[in-house]
Amino acid sequence: MRRSVGRESGRYATLLGTYTAVRRAAALGVCVDTQPAWYYKDADALLPALGAKNPLESRPKLPAELAGGMKFSSDGSRLAMTVTGSTMPTNIWTLDVGAGRWTRITSSPHPGVDLTRLVAPELVRFRGHDGLELSGWLYRPASGAAPFPTVLSFHGGPESQERPGFSSTYQALLARGIAVFAPNVRGSSGFGKRFVNLDNGALRFDGVKDIRACVDAVAATGIADPRRVGIMGGSYGGYMVNWIAGHTDRVTDVAFSPDGTRLATASADHT
């Protein structure tokens, strides 16, 4: 029986890094994947080409949400990789292919941080202004009563993607009772070629309209207080911050990191 490693079906060539590695994994009966089902919508068409069965059938569960840097042992009996997630710093793990058993090789230090108190997100799907399906990761504070003050966090790129990785910034906000919503608006990677090109050129205006859809979506969950919504982002995310600061009064505070190191804040109450 084939074994599968990962969260859901996805694009194997991206995850293993090379076509050769993918072919070898298929030959060994190991399907390696780290992305949730919504990440790649063409996965079902890709599986037969690799000679692989549906990876949901039988598989060891990943120790955390994300894996990368994968390499087989010389005899193909073990698979090494880095593993990280929303509540787990990056470490190196190995998988015993035959037994489906995981072994952690390294232990990243986290002095003073109780990992059991960190918050994992939930996936929220919603619609843009034109009906396009969008999604994002919603982090809810572990204590306190909703609705919470909430920060929208936009990734860079825009051809990048928000995934549930380890974020000290998010966890610091959550520890202070502030929810975080990290969306993947149009132009993000991982949702197909059409999606990633939907904010090119003049279509960029559709991309920034997704910001308001994000506010509506997170408010609709009941977790966010619509009167206390902020926004932050770096690189392209900083562009989104600057745009919304001058075009709406629905976001009360903005923060941006234009060079990836400096954080500035401003008020958008009266724009």
PDB file of C-alpha atoms in Angstrom:
ATOM      1  CA  MET A   1       0.000   0.000   0.000  1.00  0.00           C
ATOM      2  CA  ARG A   2       1.260   3.442  -0.824  1.00  0.00           C
ATOM      3  CA  ARG A   3       1.975   5.790   2.033  1.00  0.00           C
ATOM      4  CA  SER A   4       1.429   9.501   1.996  1.00  0.00           C
ATOM      5  CA  VAL A   5       2.994  12.218   4.079  1.00  0.00           C
ATOM      6  CA  GLY A   6       1.196  15.528   4.345  1.00  0.00           C
ATOM      7  CA  ARG A   7      -1.945  17.463   5.039  1.00  0.00           C
ATOM      8  CA  GLU A   8      -3.896  17.113   1.801  1.00  0.00           C
ATOM      9  CA  SER A   9      -3.350  16.505  -1.919  1.00  0.00           C
ATOM     10  CA  GLY A  10      -1.164  19.015  -3.761  1.00  0.00           C
ATOM     11  CA  ARG A  11       1.527  19.726  -6.328  1.00  0.00           C
ATOM     12  CA  TYR A  12       4.268  17.202  -5.593  1.00  0.00           C
ATOM     13  CA  ALA A  13       6.950  18.658  -7.850  1.00  0.00           C
ATOM     14  CA  THR A  14       6.904  21.893  -5.866  1.00  0.00           C
ATOM     15  CA  LEU A  15       7.046  20.123  -2.538  1.00  0.00           C
ATOM     16  CA  LEU A  16       9.887  17.748  -3.297  1.00  0.00           C
ATOM     17  CA  GLY A  17      11.779  20.328  -5.272  1.00  0.00           C
ATOM     18  CA  THR A  18      12.645  18.311  -8.400  1.00  0.00           C
ATOM     19  CA  TYR A  19      10.852  16.037 -10.823  1.00  0.00           C
ATOM     20  CA  THR A  20      13.429  13.320 -10.179  1.00  0.00           C
ATOM     21  CA  ALA A  21      12.638  13.315  -6.478  1.00  0.00           C
ATOM     22  CA  VAL A  22       8.940  13.084  -7.247  1.00  0.00           C
ATOM     23  CA  ARG A  23       9.453  10.059  -9.489  1.00  0.00           C
ATOM     24  CA  ARG A  24      11.565   8.407  -6.835  1.00  0.00           C
ATOM     25  CA  ALA A  25       8.954   9.035  -4.152  1.00  0.00           C
ATOM     26  CA  ALA A  26       6.255   7.523  -6.359  1.00  0.00           C
ATOM     27  CA  ALA A  27       8.423   4.492  -7.060  1.00  0.00           C
ATOM     28  CA  LEU A  28       8.937   3.980  -3.327  1.00  0.00           C
ATOM     29  CA  GLY A  29       5.232   4.281  -2.681  1.00  0.00           C
ATOM     30  CA  VAL A  30       5.641   7.530  -0.736  1.00  0.00           C
ATOM     31  CA  CYS A  31       3.593  10.582  -1.610  1.00  0.00           C
ATOM     32  CA  VAL A  32       4.980  13.702   0.047  1.00  0.00           C
ATOM     33  CA  ASP A  33       2.816  16.755   0.438  1.00  0.00           C
ATOM     34  CA  THR A  34       2.561  19.652   2.858  1.00  0.00           C
ATOM     35  CA  GLN A  35      -0.248  21.833   1.565  1.00  0.00           C
ATOM     36  CA  PRO A  36      -3.949  21.707   2.455  1.00  0.00           C
ATOM     37  CA  ALA A  37      -6.467  20.711  -0.209  1.00  0.00           C
ATOM     38  CA  TRP A  38      -7.439  24.268  -1.062  1.00  0.00           C
ATOM     39  CA  TYR A  39      -3.805  25.082  -1.908  1.00  0.00           C
ATOM     40  CA  TYR A  40      -3.742  23.353  -5.300  1.00  0.00           C
ATOM     41  CA  LYS A  41      -6.978  22.692  -7.097  1.00  0.00           C
ATOM     42  CA  ASP A  42      -5.389  20.653  -9.896  1.00  0.00           C
ATOM     43  CA  ALA A  43      -4.063  17.958  -7.550  1.00  0.00           C
ATOM     44  CA  ASP A  44      -6.487  15.263  -8.723  1.00  0.00           C
ATOM     45  CA  ALA A  45      -5.231  15.642 -12.291  1.00  0.00           C
ATOM     46  CA  LEU A  46      -1.608  15.497 -11.153  1.00  0.00           C
ATOM     47  CA  LEU A  47      -1.841  12.325  -9.070  1.00  0.00           C
ATOM     48  CA  PRO A  48      -2.360   9.855 -11.965  1.00  0.00           C
ATOM     49  CA  ALA A  49       0.583  11.368 -13.836  1.00  0.00           C
ATOM     50  CA  LEU A  50       2.799  10.450 -10.896  1.00  0.00           C
ATOM     51  CA  GLY A  51       1.349   6.966 -10.586  1.00  0.00           C
ATOM     52  CA  ALA A  52       0.263   7.882  -7.083  1.00  0.00           C
ATOM     53  CA  LYS A  53      -2.913   7.038  -5.245  1.00  0.00           C
ATOM     54  CA  ASN A  54      -4.979   9.554  -3.356  1.00  0.00           C
ATOM     55  CA  PRO A  55      -2.733  10.712  -0.475  1.00  0.00           C
ATOM     56  CA  LEU A  56      -5.708  10.866   1.883  1.00  0.00           C
ATOM     57  CA  GLU A  57      -5.985   7.058   1.941  1.00  0.00           C
ATOM     58  CA  SER A  58      -3.144   6.090   4.275  1.00  0.00           C
ATOM     59  CA  ARG A  59      -0.417   8.296   5.612  1.00  0.00           C
ATOM     60  CA  PRO A  60       1.559   9.259   8.684  1.00  0.00           C
ATOM     61  CA  LYS A  61       0.419  12.635   9.953  1.00  0.00           C
ATOM     62  CA  LEU A  62       2.938  15.468   9.759  1.00  0.00           C
ATOM     63  CA  PRO A  63       4.223  16.655  13.160  1.00  0.00           C
ATOM     64  CA  ALA A  64       3.209  20.206  12.168  1.00  0.00           C
ATOM     65  CA  GLU A  65       1.565  22.003   9.272  1.00  0.00           C
ATOM     66  CA  LEU A  66       4.523  22.687   6.953  1.00  0.00           C
ATOM     67  CA  ALA A  67       7.450  20.677   5.635  1.00  0.00           C
ATOM     68  CA  GLY A  68      10.272  21.388   3.199  1.00  0.00           C
ATOM     69  CA  GLY A  69      13.914  20.726   2.272  1.00  0.00           C
ATOM     70  CA  MET A  70      13.184  17.025   1.773  1.00  0.00           C
ATOM     71  CA  LYS A  71      15.910  14.465   1.072  1.00  0.00           C
ATOM     72  CA  PHE A  72      15.872  10.668   0.932  1.00  0.00           C
ATOM     73  CA  SER A  73      18.526   8.493   2.548  1.00  0.00           C
ATOM     74  CA  SER A  74      20.763   6.604   0.108  1.00  0.00           C
ATOM     75  CA  ASP A  75      18.734   3.409   0.509  1.00  0.00           C
ATOM     76  CA  GLY A  76      15.384   5.190   0.308  1.00  0.00           C
ATOM     77  CA  SER A  77      14.262   3.940   3.711  1.00  0.00           C
ATOM     78  CA  ARG A  78      14.127   7.343   5.370  1.00  0.00           C
ATOM     79  CA  LEU A  79      13.053  10.820   4.358  1.00  0.00           C
ATOM     80  CA  ALA A  80      14.534  13.866   6.092  1.00  0.00           C
ATOM     81  CA  MET A  81      12.893  17.289   6.089  1.00  0.00           C
ATOM     82  CA  THR A  82      12.390  20.475   8.016  1.00  0.00           C
ATOM     83  CA  VAL A  83       9.046  20.725   9.772  1.00  0.00           C
ATOM     84  CA  THR A  84       7.429  23.805  11.253  1.00  0.00           C
ATOM     85  CA  GLY A  85       3.986  25.132  12.004  1.00  0.00           C
ATOM     86  CA  SER A  86       1.910  27.722  13.773  1.00  0.00           C
ATOM     87  CA  THR A  87       2.815  26.343  17.215  1.00  0.00           C
ATOM     88  CA  MET A  88       6.172  24.699  16.446  1.00  0.00           C
ATOM     89  CA  PRO A  89       9.533  26.290  15.601  1.00  0.00           C
ATOM     90  CA  THR A  90      11.478  24.754  12.725  1.00  0.00           C
ATOM     91  CA  ASN A  91      13.230  21.457  13.393  1.00  0.00           C
ATOM     92  CA  ILE A  92      14.653  18.616  11.322  1.00  0.00           C
ATOM     93  CA  TRP A  93      12.633  15.398  11.330  1.00  0.00           C
ATOM     94  CA  THR A  94      13.042  12.042   9.638  1.00  0.00           C
ATOM     95  CA  LEU A  95      10.342   9.652   8.503  1.00  0.00           C
ATOM     96  CA  ASP A  96      10.868   5.914   8.526  1.00  0.00           C
ATOM     97  CA  VAL A  97       9.166   5.145   5.224  1.00  0.00           C
ATOM     98  CA  GLY A  98       8.336   1.548   6.002  1.00  0.00           C
ATOM     99  CA  ALA A  99       7.060   2.040   9.546  1.00  0.00           C
ATOM    100  CA  GLY A 100       5.552   5.483   9.029  1.00  0.00           C
ATOM    101  CA  ARG A 101       7.360   6.637  12.177  1.00  0.00           C
ATOM    102  CA  TRP A 102       8.636  10.171  12.787  1.00  0.00           C
ATOM    103  CA  THR A 103      11.822  11.073  14.667  1.00  0.00           C
ATOM    104  CA  ARG A 104      12.813  14.610  15.613  1.00  0.00           C
ATOM    105  CA  ILE A 105      16.540  15.213  15.036  1.00  0.00           C
ATOM    106  CA  THR A 106      16.947  18.788  16.303  1.00  0.00           C
ATOM    107  CA  SER A 107      15.343  20.850  19.040  1.00  0.00           C
ATOM    108  CA  SER A 108      15.089  24.573  18.378  1.00  0.00           C
ATOM    109  CA  PRO A 109      15.483  26.533  21.622  1.00  0.00           C
ATOM    110  CA  HIS A 110      12.520  28.610  22.789  1.00  0.00           C
ATOM    111  CA  PRO A 111      13.493  29.890  26.253  1.00  0.00           C
ATOM    112  CA  GLY A 112      10.597  31.335  28.197  1.00  0.00           C
ATOM    113  CA  VAL A 113       8.015  30.282  25.602  1.00  0.00           C
ATOM    114  CA  ASP A 114       5.491  27.590  26.471  1.00  0.00           C
ATOM    115  CA  LEU A 115       4.643  26.099  23.085  1.00  0.00           C
ATOM    116  CA  THR A 116       1.486  24.508  24.482  1.00  0.00           C
ATOM    117  CA  ARG A 117       0.019  27.981  24.972  1.00  0.00           C
ATOM    118  CA  LEU A 118       0.480  29.049  21.365  1.00  0.00           C
ATOM    119  CA  VAL A 119      -2.510  29.364  19.047  1.00  0.00           C
ATOM    120  CA  ALA A 120      -3.154  27.462  15.832  1.00  0.00           C
ATOM    121  CA  PRO A 121      -5.372  29.096  13.189  1.00  0.00           C
ATOM    122  CA  GLU A 122      -8.508  27.958  11.416  1.00  0.00           C
ATOM    123  CA  LEU A 123      -9.060  28.270   7.685  1.00  0.00           C
ATOM    124  CA  VAL A 124     -11.792  30.713   6.681  1.00  0.00           C
ATOM    125  CA  ARG A 125     -13.209  30.823   3.155  1.00  0.00           C
ATOM    126  CA  PHE A 126     -15.099  33.838   1.879  1.00  0.00           C
ATOM    127  CA  ARG A 127     -16.014  35.720  -1.289  1.00  0.00           C
ATOM    128  CA  GLY A 128     -14.501  38.809  -2.836  1.00  0.00           C
ATOM    129  CA  HIS A 129     -16.539  41.727  -4.159  1.00  0.00           C
ATOM    130  CA  ASP A 130     -16.987  39.915  -7.479  1.00  0.00           C
ATOM    131  CA  GLY A 131     -17.752  36.489  -6.013  1.00  0.00           C
ATOM    132  CA  LEU A 132     -14.201  35.124  -6.286  1.00  0.00           C
ATOM    133  CA  GLU A 133     -13.434  32.542  -3.601  1.00  0.00           C
ATOM    134  CA  LEU A 134     -10.768  33.740  -1.181  1.00  0.00           C
ATOM    135  CA  SER A 135      -9.378  32.282   2.024  1.00  0.00           C
ATOM    136  CA  GLY A 136      -7.347  33.213   5.057  1.00  0.00           C
ATOM    137  CA  TRP A 137      -6.010  31.966   8.366  1.00  0.00           C
ATOM    138  CA  LEU A 138      -7.839  33.215  11.441  1.00  0.00           C
ATOM    139  CA  TYR A 139      -6.058  33.158  14.806  1.00  0.00           C
ATOM    140  CA  ARG A 140      -8.296  33.580  17.855  1.00  0.00           C
ATOM    141  CA  PRO A 141      -6.850  34.540  21.266  1.00  0.00           C
ATOM    142  CA  ALA A 142      -6.811  31.599  23.654  1.00  0.00           C
ATOM    143  CA  SER A 143      -8.615  33.524  26.371  1.00  0.00           C
ATOM    144  CA  GLY A 144     -11.168  36.288  26.563  1.00  0.00           C
ATOM    145  CA  ALA A 145     -14.548  36.800  24.983  1.00  0.00           C
ATOM    146  CA  ALA A 146     -15.221  37.757  21.386  1.00  0.00           C
ATOM    147  CA  PRO A 147     -15.389  40.085  19.621  1.00  0.00           C
ATOM    148  CA  PHE A 148     -11.688  40.888  19.799  1.00  0.00           C
ATOM    149  CA  PRO A 149      -9.650  43.737  18.370  1.00  0.00           C
ATOM    150  CA  THR A 150      -8.223  42.254  15.188  1.00  0.00           C
ATOM    151  CA  VAL A 151      -5.236  42.802  12.919  1.00  0.00           C
ATOM    152  CA  LEU A 152      -5.292  41.906   9.229  1.00  0.00           C
ATOM    153  CA  SER A 153      -1.865  40.750   8.055  1.00  0.00           C
ATOM    154  CA  PHE A 154      -1.065  40.850   4.334  1.00  0.00           C
ATOM    155  CA  HIS A 155       1.874  38.901   2.916  1.00  0.00           C
ATOM    156  CA  GLY A 156       4.377  40.191   0.389  1.00  0.00           C
ATOM    157  CA  GLY A 157       4.797  39.280  -3.234  1.00  0.00           C
ATOM    158  CA  PRO A 158       2.054  39.530  -4.191  1.00  0.00           C
ATOM    159  CA  GLU A 159       2.986  36.108  -5.627  1.00  0.00           C
ATOM    160  CA  SER A 160       3.568  34.696  -2.189  1.00  0.00           C
ATOM    161  CA  GLN A 161       1.240  32.867   0.145  1.00  0.00           C
ATOM    162  CA  GLU A 162       0.120  33.038   3.743  1.00  0.00           C
ATOM    163  CA  ARG A 163       0.513  29.641   5.394  1.00  0.00           C
ATOM    164  CA  PRO A 164       0.276  28.579   9.046  1.00  0.00           C
ATOM    165  CA  GLY A 165       3.964  28.946   9.830  1.00  0.00           C
ATOM    166  CA  PHE A 166       5.589  29.921  13.100  1.00  0.00           C
ATOM    167  CA  SER A 167       5.107  33.658  13.694  1.00  0.00           C
ATOM    168  CA  SER A 168       6.306  35.300  16.895  1.00  0.00           C
ATOM    169  CA  THR A 169       4.508  38.488  15.841  1.00  0.00           C
ATOM    170  CA  TYR A 170       1.141  36.762  15.572  1.00  0.00           C
ATOM    171  CA  GLN A 171       1.619  34.942  18.862  1.00  0.00           C
ATOM    172  CA  ALA A 172       2.611  38.160  20.632  1.00  0.00           C
ATOM    173  CA  LEU A 173      -0.577  39.843  19.427  1.00  0.00           C
ATOM    174  CA  LEU A 174      -2.683  36.847  20.432  1.00  0.00           C
ATOM    175  CA  ALA A 175      -1.150  36.821  23.918  1.00  0.00           C
ATOM    176  CA  ARG A 176      -2.415  40.372  24.310  1.00  0.00           C
ATOM    177  CA  GLY A 177      -5.950  39.491  23.319  1.00  0.00           C
ATOM    178  CA  ILE A 178      -5.704  40.627  19.686  1.00  0.00           C
ATOM    179  CA  ALA A 179      -6.972  38.297  16.960  1.00  0.00           C
ATOM    180  CA  VAL A 180      -5.103  37.971  13.648  1.00  0.00           C
ATOM    181  CA  PHE A 181      -6.539  37.322  10.201  1.00  0.00           C
ATOM    182  CA  ALA A 182      -3.956  36.524   7.519  1.00  0.00           C
ATOM    183  CA  PRO A 183      -5.672  36.258   4.112  1.00  0.00           C
ATOM    184  CA  ASN A 184      -4.596  35.139   0.670  1.00  0.00           C
ATOM    185  CA  VAL A 185      -6.152  37.701  -1.634  1.00  0.00           C
ATOM    186  CA  ARG A 186      -6.105  37.447  -5.421  1.00  0.00           C
ATOM    187  CA  GLY A 187      -2.565  37.477  -6.775  1.00  0.00           C
ATOM    188  CA  SER A 188      -1.381  34.977  -4.152  1.00  0.00           C
ATOM    189  CA  SER A 189       0.382  31.851  -5.341  1.00  0.00           C
ATOM    190  CA  GLY A 190      -0.828  28.310  -4.863  1.00  0.00           C
ATOM    191  CA  PHE A 191      -4.317  28.694  -6.293  1.00  0.00           C
ATOM    192  CA  GLY A 192      -3.531  28.280  -9.967  1.00  0.00           C
ATOM    193  CA  LYS A 193      -2.239  30.507 -12.771  1.00  0.00           C
ATOM    194  CA  ARG A 194      -5.500  32.353 -13.264  1.00  0.00           C
ATOM    195  CA  PHE A 195      -5.714  33.330  -9.588  1.00  0.00           C
ATOM    196  CA  VAL A 196      -2.117  34.526  -9.364  1.00  0.00           C
ATOM    197  CA  ASN A 197      -2.643  36.813 -12.380  1.00  0.00           C
ATOM    198  CA  LEU A 198      -5.913  38.341 -11.216  1.00  0.00           C
ATOM    199  CA  ASP A 199      -4.256  41.486  -9.834  1.00  0.00           C
ATOM    200  CA  ASN A 200      -1.942  42.227 -12.759  1.00  0.00           C
ATOM    201  CA  GLY A 201      -1.988  45.702 -14.301  1.00  0.00           C
ATOM    202  CA  ALA A 202      -5.345  47.423 -14.004  1.00  0.00           C
ATOM    203  CA  LEU A 203      -6.669  44.387 -12.134  1.00  0.00           C
ATOM    204  CA  ARG A 204      -4.696  45.600  -9.104  1.00  0.00           C
ATOM    205  CA  PHE A 205      -7.773  47.610  -8.153  1.00  0.00           C
ATOM    206  CA  ASP A 206      -9.660  44.342  -7.747  1.00  0.00           C
ATOM    207  CA  GLY A 207      -6.879  43.165  -5.457  1.00  0.00           C
ATOM    208  CA  VAL A 208      -7.161  46.103  -3.107  1.00  0.00           C
ATOM    209  CA  LYS A 209     -10.929  45.700  -3.014  1.00  0.00           C
ATOM    210  CA  ASP A 210     -10.260  42.328  -1.404  1.00  0.00           C
ATOM    211  CA  ILE A 211      -9.112  44.211   1.710  1.00  0.00           C
ATOM    212  CA  ARG A 212     -12.671  45.309   2.405  1.00  0.00           C
ATOM    213  CA  ALA A 213     -13.913  41.801   1.735  1.00  0.00           C
ATOM    214  CA  CYS A 214     -11.434  40.583   4.353  1.00  0.00           C
ATOM    215  CA  VAL A 215     -12.810  43.026   6.918  1.00  0.00           C
ATOM    216  CA  ASP A 216     -16.363  41.892   6.163  1.00  0.00           C
ATOM    217  CA  ALA A 217     -15.375  38.224   6.362  1.00  0.00           C
ATOM    218  CA  VAL A 218     -13.584  38.417   9.689  1.00  0.00           C
ATOM    219  CA  ALA A 219     -16.352  40.541  11.176  1.00  0.00           C
ATOM    220  CA  ALA A 220     -18.927  37.983  10.012  1.00  0.00           C
ATOM    221  CA  THR A 221     -17.203  35.283  12.073  1.00  0.00           C
ATOM    222  CA  GLY A 222     -18.102  37.153  15.240  1.00  0.00           C
ATOM    223  CA  ILE A 223     -14.483  36.961  16.388  1.00  0.00           C
ATOM    224  CA  ALA A 224     -13.447  40.416  15.174  1.00  0.00           C
ATOM    225  CA  ASP A 225     -14.770  43.677  16.536  1.00  0.00           C
ATOM    226  CA  PRO A 226     -15.501  45.671  13.348  1.00  0.00           C
ATOM    227  CA  ARG A 227     -14.862  48.896  15.275  1.00  0.00           C
ATOM    228  CA  ARG A 228     -11.317  47.804  16.165  1.00  0.00           C
ATOM    229  CA  VAL A 229      -9.639  46.462  13.039  1.00  0.00           C
ATOM    230  CA  GLY A 230      -6.037  47.217  12.133  1.00  0.00           C
ATOM    231  CA  ILE A 231      -3.845  46.194   9.223  1.00  0.00           C
ATOM    232  CA  MET A 232      -0.162  45.386   8.815  1.00  0.00           C
ATOM    233  CA  GLY A 233       2.127  44.086   6.099  1.00  0.00           C
ATOM    234  CA  GLY A 234       5.542  44.263   4.505  1.00  0.00           C
ATOM    235  CA  SER A 235       6.625  44.649   0.894  1.00  0.00           C
ATOM    236  CA  TYR A 236       3.451  44.133  -1.168  1.00  0.00           C
ATOM    237  CA  GLY A 237       1.621  43.885   2.149  1.00  0.00           C
ATOM    238  CA  GLY A 238       2.967  47.368   2.898  1.00  0.00           C
ATOM    239  CA  TYR A 239       1.478  48.563  -0.386  1.00  0.00           C
ATOM    240  CA  MET A 240      -1.884  47.213   0.721  1.00  0.00           C
ATOM    241  CA  VAL A 241      -1.515  49.009   4.051  1.00  0.00           C
ATOM    242  CA  ASN A 242      -0.708  52.325   2.386  1.00  0.00           C
ATOM    243  CA  TRP A 243      -3.576  51.966  -0.068  1.00  0.00           C
ATOM    244  CA  ILE A 244      -6.195  51.263   2.564  1.00  0.00           C
ATOM    245  CA  ALA A 245      -4.908  54.077   4.785  1.00  0.00           C
ATOM    246  CA  GLY A 246      -5.887  56.573   2.094  1.00  0.00           C
ATOM    247  CA  HIS A 247      -9.118  55.031   0.892  1.00  0.00           C
ATOM    248  CA  THR A 248     -11.253  53.988   3.845  1.00  0.00           C
ATOM    249  CA  ASP A 249     -12.132  54.751   7.434  1.00  0.00           C
ATOM    250  CA  ARG A 250     -13.024  51.139   8.224  1.00  0.00           C
ATOM    251  CA  VAL A 251      -9.485  50.369   9.386  1.00  0.00           C
ATOM    252  CA  THR A 252      -8.468  52.326  12.466  1.00  0.00           C
ATOM    253  CA  ASP A 253      -4.718  51.641  12.652  1.00  0.00           C
ATOM    254  CA  VAL A 254      -2.104  50.640  10.139  1.00  0.00           C
ATOM    255  CA  ALA A 255       1.420  49.312  10.458  1.00  0.00           C
ATOM    256  CA  PHE A 256       3.880  48.599   7.689  1.00  0.00           C
ATOM    257  CA  SER A 257       7.418  47.377   7.238  1.00  0.00           C
ATOM    258  CA  PRO A 258       8.633  48.739   3.886  1.00  0.00           C
ATOM    259  CA  ASP A 259      12.156  47.329   4.196  1.00  0.00           C
ATOM    260  CA  GLY A 260      11.328  44.301   6.287  1.00  0.00           C
ATOM    261  CA  THR A 261      12.961  45.733   9.421  1.00  0.00           C
ATOM    262  CA  ARG A 262      11.265  48.984  10.351  1.00  0.00           C
ATOM    263  CA  LEU A 263       7.747  49.155  11.762  1.00  0.00           C
ATOM    264  CA  ALA A 264       5.751  52.366  11.627  1.00  0.00           C
ATOM    265  CA  THR A 265       2.229  53.155  12.706  1.00  0.00           C
ATOM    266  CA  ALA A 266      -0.277  55.717  11.591  1.00  0.00           C
ATOM    267  CA  SER A 267      -3.933  56.553  12.074  1.00  0.00           C
ATOM    268  CA  ALA A 268      -6.502  56.156   9.350  1.00  0.00           C
ATOM    269  CA  ASP A 269      -9.473  57.379  11.348  1.00  0.00           C
ATOM    270  CA  HIS A 270     -10.165  60.425   9.210  1.00  0.00           C
ATOM    271  CA  THR A 271      -9.053  59.446   5.713  1.00  0.00           C
TER     272      THR A 271
END
